[in-house]
Short mmCIF file of C-alpha atoms and ligand atoms in Angstrom, two decimals:
data_model
loop_
_atom_site.label_atom_id
_atom_site.label_comp_id
_atom_site.label_asym_id
_atom_site.label_seq_id
_atom_site.Cartn_x
_atom_site.Cartn_y
_atom_site.Cartn_z
CA MET A 1 1.19 -1.35 24.10
CA ARG A 2 -0.59 1.08 21.78
CA ARG A 3 -0.32 4.80 22.56
CA LYS A 4 -3.67 6.42 23.17
CA LEU A 5 -4.90 9.26 20.97
CA ALA A 6 -7.45 11.95 21.78
CA ALA A 7 -8.11 13.74 18.49
CA GLY A 8 -10.26 16.82 17.99
CA ASN A 9 -11.69 17.66 14.57
CA TRP A 10 -12.83 21.26 14.49
CA LYS A 11 -14.39 20.78 11.02
CA MET A 12 -15.34 24.17 9.45
CA ASN A 13 -15.35 25.96 12.79
CA GLY A 14 -12.86 28.35 14.29
CA LEU A 15 -11.17 31.65 13.48
CA ALA A 16 -7.82 32.95 14.71
CA ALA A 17 -9.40 33.89 18.03
CA SER A 18 -10.28 30.23 18.61
CA LEU A 19 -6.58 29.40 18.93
CA SER A 20 -6.82 30.55 22.55
CA GLU A 21 -8.59 27.20 23.09
CA LEU A 22 -5.28 25.47 22.34
CA THR A 23 -3.56 27.35 25.13
CA ALA A 24 -6.48 26.65 27.44
CA LEU A 25 -6.30 22.98 26.52
CA SER A 26 -2.59 22.62 27.20
CA ASP A 27 -3.12 24.40 30.52
CA ALA A 28 -6.02 22.11 31.45
CA ILE A 29 -4.39 18.73 30.76
CA SER A 30 -1.39 17.05 32.34
CA PRO A 31 1.10 15.56 29.90
CA ASP A 32 0.98 11.77 29.85
CA ALA A 33 3.74 9.75 28.24
CA ASN A 34 1.27 7.27 26.78
CA THR A 35 -1.36 9.65 25.36
CA ASP A 36 -1.19 11.85 22.27
CA VAL A 37 -3.49 14.85 22.04
CA LEU A 38 -4.27 16.17 18.60
CA ILE A 39 -6.28 19.11 17.28
CA CYS A 40 -7.21 19.37 13.60
CA PRO A 41 -8.21 23.00 13.02
CA PRO A 42 -9.32 24.46 9.68
CA ALA A 43 -6.42 24.76 7.21
CA PRO A 44 -5.87 28.55 7.51
CA LEU A 45 -5.02 28.05 11.19
CA LEU A 46 -2.51 25.22 10.74
CA PHE A 47 0.64 27.37 10.80
CA ARG A 48 -0.30 29.40 13.83
CA ALA A 49 -1.71 26.39 15.65
CA SER A 50 1.55 24.47 15.08
CA ASP A 51 3.58 27.39 16.38
CA MET A 52 1.68 27.57 19.64
CA ALA A 53 0.84 23.90 20.10
CA ASN A 54 2.87 23.37 23.27
CA GLY A 55 2.79 19.57 23.32
CA ILE A 56 -0.49 19.26 21.45
CA GLN A 57 -0.13 17.74 17.99
CA ILE A 58 -1.70 19.47 15.02
CA GLY A 59 -3.35 17.86 12.01
CA ALA A 60 -5.25 18.77 8.86
CA GLN A 61 -8.75 17.58 8.01
CA ASP A 62 -7.96 16.38 4.48
CA CYS A 63 -5.20 16.35 1.87
CA HIS A 64 -4.99 15.83 -1.88
CA SER A 65 -3.89 12.48 -3.29
CA ASN A 66 -1.40 14.16 -5.65
CA LEU A 67 1.81 15.55 -4.25
CA GLU A 68 1.63 18.84 -6.17
CA GLY A 69 0.24 20.39 -9.32
CA ALA A 70 -2.77 22.06 -10.88
CA HIS A 71 -5.46 21.44 -8.23
CA THR A 72 -6.92 24.83 -7.43
CA GLY A 73 -7.99 25.18 -3.84
CA ASP A 74 -6.54 21.88 -2.67
CA LEU A 75 -3.83 21.20 -0.10
CA SER A 76 -0.98 18.78 -0.58
CA ALA A 77 0.29 16.61 2.24
CA SER A 78 3.72 18.28 2.05
CA MET A 79 2.10 21.73 2.51
CA ILE A 80 0.41 20.38 5.62
CA ALA A 81 3.69 18.98 6.94
CA ASP A 82 5.42 22.25 6.04
CA ALA A 83 2.85 24.11 8.15
CA GLY A 84 4.03 22.07 11.14
CA ALA A 85 1.25 19.48 11.23
CA SER A 86 1.89 15.78 11.74
CA PHE A 87 -1.51 14.20 11.00
CA ALA A 88 -4.14 14.38 8.26
CA ILE A 89 -7.67 13.06 8.57
CA VAL A 90 -8.75 11.39 5.32
CA GLY A 91 -12.09 9.93 4.27
CA HIS A 92 -14.29 11.63 6.83
CA SER A 93 -17.91 10.81 6.03
CA GLU A 94 -18.60 14.51 5.49
CA ARG A 95 -16.05 14.43 2.65
CA ARG A 96 -17.17 11.04 1.34
CA GLU A 97 -20.67 12.51 1.11
CA GLY A 98 -20.11 16.21 0.38
CA HIS A 99 -17.18 15.73 -2.02
CA HIS A 100 -18.09 12.29 -3.41
CA GLU A 101 -14.84 10.72 -2.23
CA ASP A 102 -14.66 6.95 -2.56
CA ASP A 103 -12.38 4.34 -1.03
CA SER A 104 -9.88 4.59 -3.85
CA ASP A 105 -9.63 8.41 -3.50
CA ILE A 106 -9.10 7.98 0.21
CA ARG A 107 -6.45 5.33 -0.26
CA GLY A 108 -4.57 7.78 -2.52
CA LYS A 109 -4.88 10.54 0.07
CA ALA A 110 -3.55 8.27 2.81
CA ARG A 111 -0.62 7.29 0.59
CA ALA A 112 0.12 10.97 -0.10
CA ALA A 113 -0.03 11.71 3.64
CA HIS A 114 2.45 8.89 4.29
CA SER A 115 4.84 10.11 1.64
CA ALA A 116 4.95 13.53 3.34
CA GLY A 117 5.68 11.91 6.71
CA LEU A 118 2.17 12.50 8.07
CA THR A 119 0.08 10.01 10.00
CA ALA A 120 -3.20 9.44 8.16
CA ILE A 121 -6.37 9.05 10.21
CA ILE A 122 -8.55 7.01 7.86
CA CYS A 123 -12.26 7.31 8.68
CA ILE A 124 -14.84 4.65 7.98
CA GLY A 125 -18.45 4.29 9.11
CA GLU A 126 -21.85 2.90 8.21
CA SER A 127 -25.08 4.80 7.57
CA GLU A 128 -28.14 4.31 9.72
CA GLU A 129 -29.80 2.31 6.98
CA GLU A 130 -26.78 0.04 6.64
CA ARG A 131 -26.85 -0.48 10.41
CA THR A 132 -30.56 -1.30 10.57
CA THR A 133 -30.38 -3.68 7.60
CA GLY A 134 -27.55 -5.67 9.15
CA LYS A 135 -24.84 -4.59 6.71
CA THR A 136 -22.53 -2.82 9.16
CA LEU A 137 -19.62 -5.26 9.23
CA ASP A 138 -19.74 -5.87 5.47
CA VAL A 139 -19.69 -2.15 4.78
CA LEU A 140 -16.87 -1.50 7.23
CA GLY A 141 -14.82 -4.43 5.93
CA THR A 142 -15.10 -3.07 2.39
CA GLN A 143 -14.25 0.49 3.45
CA LEU A 144 -11.29 -0.64 5.52
CA ALA A 145 -9.87 -2.84 2.76
CA GLY A 146 -10.39 -0.16 0.09
CA SER A 147 -9.31 2.96 2.01
CA CYS A 148 -6.21 1.58 3.67
CA PRO A 149 -3.12 1.53 1.42
CA ASP A 150 -0.65 -1.35 1.43
CA ASP A 151 2.06 0.87 2.93
CA ALA A 152 0.02 1.45 6.11
CA THR A 153 1.93 0.81 9.34
CA ALA A 154 1.13 1.27 13.01
CA THR A 155 3.12 4.50 12.90
CA ASN A 156 1.73 6.15 9.79
CA THR A 157 -1.93 5.10 10.08
CA VAL A 158 -4.78 5.39 12.55
CA ILE A 159 -8.27 4.05 11.80
CA ALA A 160 -11.31 5.96 13.05
CA TYR A 161 -14.67 4.21 13.23
CA GLU A 162 -17.34 6.89 12.97
CA PRO A 163 -20.89 5.61 12.45
CA ILE A 164 -22.48 8.31 10.28
CA TRP A 165 -25.70 8.23 12.31
CA ALA A 166 -23.77 9.03 15.49
CA ILE A 167 -21.98 12.11 14.16
CA GLY A 168 -23.36 15.31 15.65
CA THR A 169 -26.61 13.61 16.62
CA GLY A 170 -26.08 12.79 20.28
CA LYS A 171 -26.78 9.13 19.40
CA VAL A 172 -24.02 6.73 20.41
CA PRO A 173 -23.86 2.99 19.62
CA THR A 174 -24.22 0.64 22.55
CA GLN A 175 -20.99 -0.49 24.14
CA GLU A 176 -21.61 -3.96 22.63
CA GLN A 177 -21.89 -2.44 19.16
CA ILE A 178 -18.65 -0.49 19.60
CA VAL A 179 -16.83 -3.60 20.89
CA GLU A 180 -18.18 -5.73 18.05
CA VAL A 181 -16.97 -3.28 15.40
CA HIS A 182 -13.58 -2.54 16.96
CA ASP A 183 -12.84 -6.25 17.53
CA PHE A 184 -13.83 -6.94 13.91
CA LEU A 185 -11.58 -4.13 12.62
CA ARG A 186 -8.68 -5.38 14.73
CA GLU A 187 -9.09 -8.87 13.30
CA LYS A 188 -9.06 -7.52 9.74
CA LEU A 189 -6.01 -5.33 10.41
CA VAL A 190 -4.05 -8.20 11.97
CA ALA A 191 -4.97 -10.49 9.06
CA ARG A 192 -3.67 -7.93 6.56
CA PHE A 193 -0.79 -6.22 8.38
CA GLY A 194 0.34 -8.67 11.07
CA ASP A 195 2.11 -6.93 13.97
CA ASP A 196 1.42 -3.53 12.45
CA GLY A 197 -2.26 -4.46 12.45
CA SER A 198 -2.11 -5.32 16.16
CA ASN A 199 -0.38 -2.04 16.93
CA MET A 200 -2.43 0.29 14.70
CA ARG A 201 -4.60 2.63 16.73
CA LEU A 202 -8.39 2.39 16.45
CA LEU A 203 -10.43 5.43 17.41
CA TYR A 204 -14.16 5.69 17.99
CA GLY A 205 -15.91 8.87 16.81
CA GLY A 206 -19.51 10.13 16.96
CA SER A 207 -21.06 12.19 19.77
CA VAL A 208 -18.21 11.54 22.21
CA LYS A 209 -18.58 13.76 25.26
CA ALA A 210 -17.12 13.97 28.74
CA SER A 211 -20.20 12.11 30.03
CA ASN A 212 -19.79 9.00 27.83
CA ALA A 213 -16.03 8.97 27.16
CA ALA A 214 -14.93 6.80 30.10
CA THR A 215 -17.35 4.00 29.16
CA ILE A 216 -16.33 4.08 25.49
CA PHE A 217 -12.64 3.92 26.46
CA GLU A 218 -13.19 0.73 28.51
CA ALA A 219 -13.17 -1.40 25.37
CA ASP A 220 -9.84 -3.16 24.66
CA ASN A 221 -9.70 -2.18 21.03
CA VAL A 222 -10.70 1.45 21.51
CA ASP A 223 -7.44 3.40 21.64
CA GLY A 224 -8.98 6.84 21.75
CA ALA A 225 -11.54 9.08 20.11
CA LEU A 226 -12.06 11.39 17.17
CA VAL A 227 -14.18 14.18 18.60
CA GLY A 228 -16.06 16.89 16.71
CA GLY A 229 -18.31 19.29 18.64
CA ALA A 230 -16.82 18.54 22.05
CA SER A 231 -13.30 19.41 20.85
CA LEU A 232 -14.06 23.05 20.09
CA LYS A 233 -13.83 24.20 23.68
CA ALA A 234 -10.94 23.21 25.93
CA SER A 235 -13.40 22.93 28.82
CA ASP A 236 -15.29 20.18 26.94
CA PHE A 237 -12.28 18.40 25.44
CA ALA A 238 -9.94 18.35 28.46
CA PRO A 239 -12.18 15.97 30.48
CA ILE A 240 -12.26 13.60 27.47
CA VAL A 241 -8.45 13.64 27.37
CA THR A 242 -8.34 13.00 31.10
CA ALA A 243 -10.81 10.09 30.79
CA LEU A 244 -8.60 8.56 28.08
CA GLN A 245 -5.46 8.94 30.18
CA ALA A 246 -7.23 7.22 33.06
CA SER A 247 -8.50 4.32 30.94
P1 LIG B 1 -19.20 14.83 16.82
O1 LIG B 1 -18.23 14.52 17.96
O2 LIG B 1 -19.58 16.27 16.77
O3 LIG B 1 -20.34 13.88 16.78
O4 LIG B 1 -18.36 14.60 15.46
C1 LIG B 1 -17.65 13.43 15.30
C2 LIG B 1 -16.80 13.56 14.10
O5 LIG B 1 -17.30 13.58 12.98
C3 LIG B 1 -15.35 13.73 14.32
O6 LIG B 1 -14.65 13.60 13.12
#
């Protein structure tokens, strides 16, 4: 059985004072042996967040594909691990778009994360235009194949499906659309990775809130969520964690 994962991506939000939300979150949720809870704060908070995590896992929002060297301003996967984090998100659509990252860059980042002992959360997702012109599965198949390195296992890799048009918009795909995509991704992962593909966790992301989480988590191949806005406050994120635990 796959462990569930409730992951919060704070994006470029949060100062040191926001770390009190981590304490509030661990107070608000009951530990569950089958559910991981993860917060990915901005990089300057990684050390302190890891120190006070209290059962909550900590992750970064990106890493460089090289292990070290002359890359001013970048973070290596080993620096992230050294800060106490255990996950790194790679290939978020905001980085694909804002930093022109392509599948091959993201594959390199995931490989770097793996070599530092981190679990990579590889994000993929279609644009609204790709959705309306019927290209969703083609686009996702290409992104999955290109972004996922050959060394991916069920332990070191999580895939997050985040339709770009659903991120921060309040628009959520229908349950049928989520099931169609997640079943398709599962099929592709099993074809490529066998048992690891069956056991690799698949998250849905894009406007997940306490009010829609339980329905989204009903789908067999949805193993959790990658949550942006609703992860910033413990009072918004805790009910999502609870809905996942109950699913
Ligand atoms: P929202 O939950 O704010 O839509 O963001 C989703 C996301 O991009 C998480 O990585």
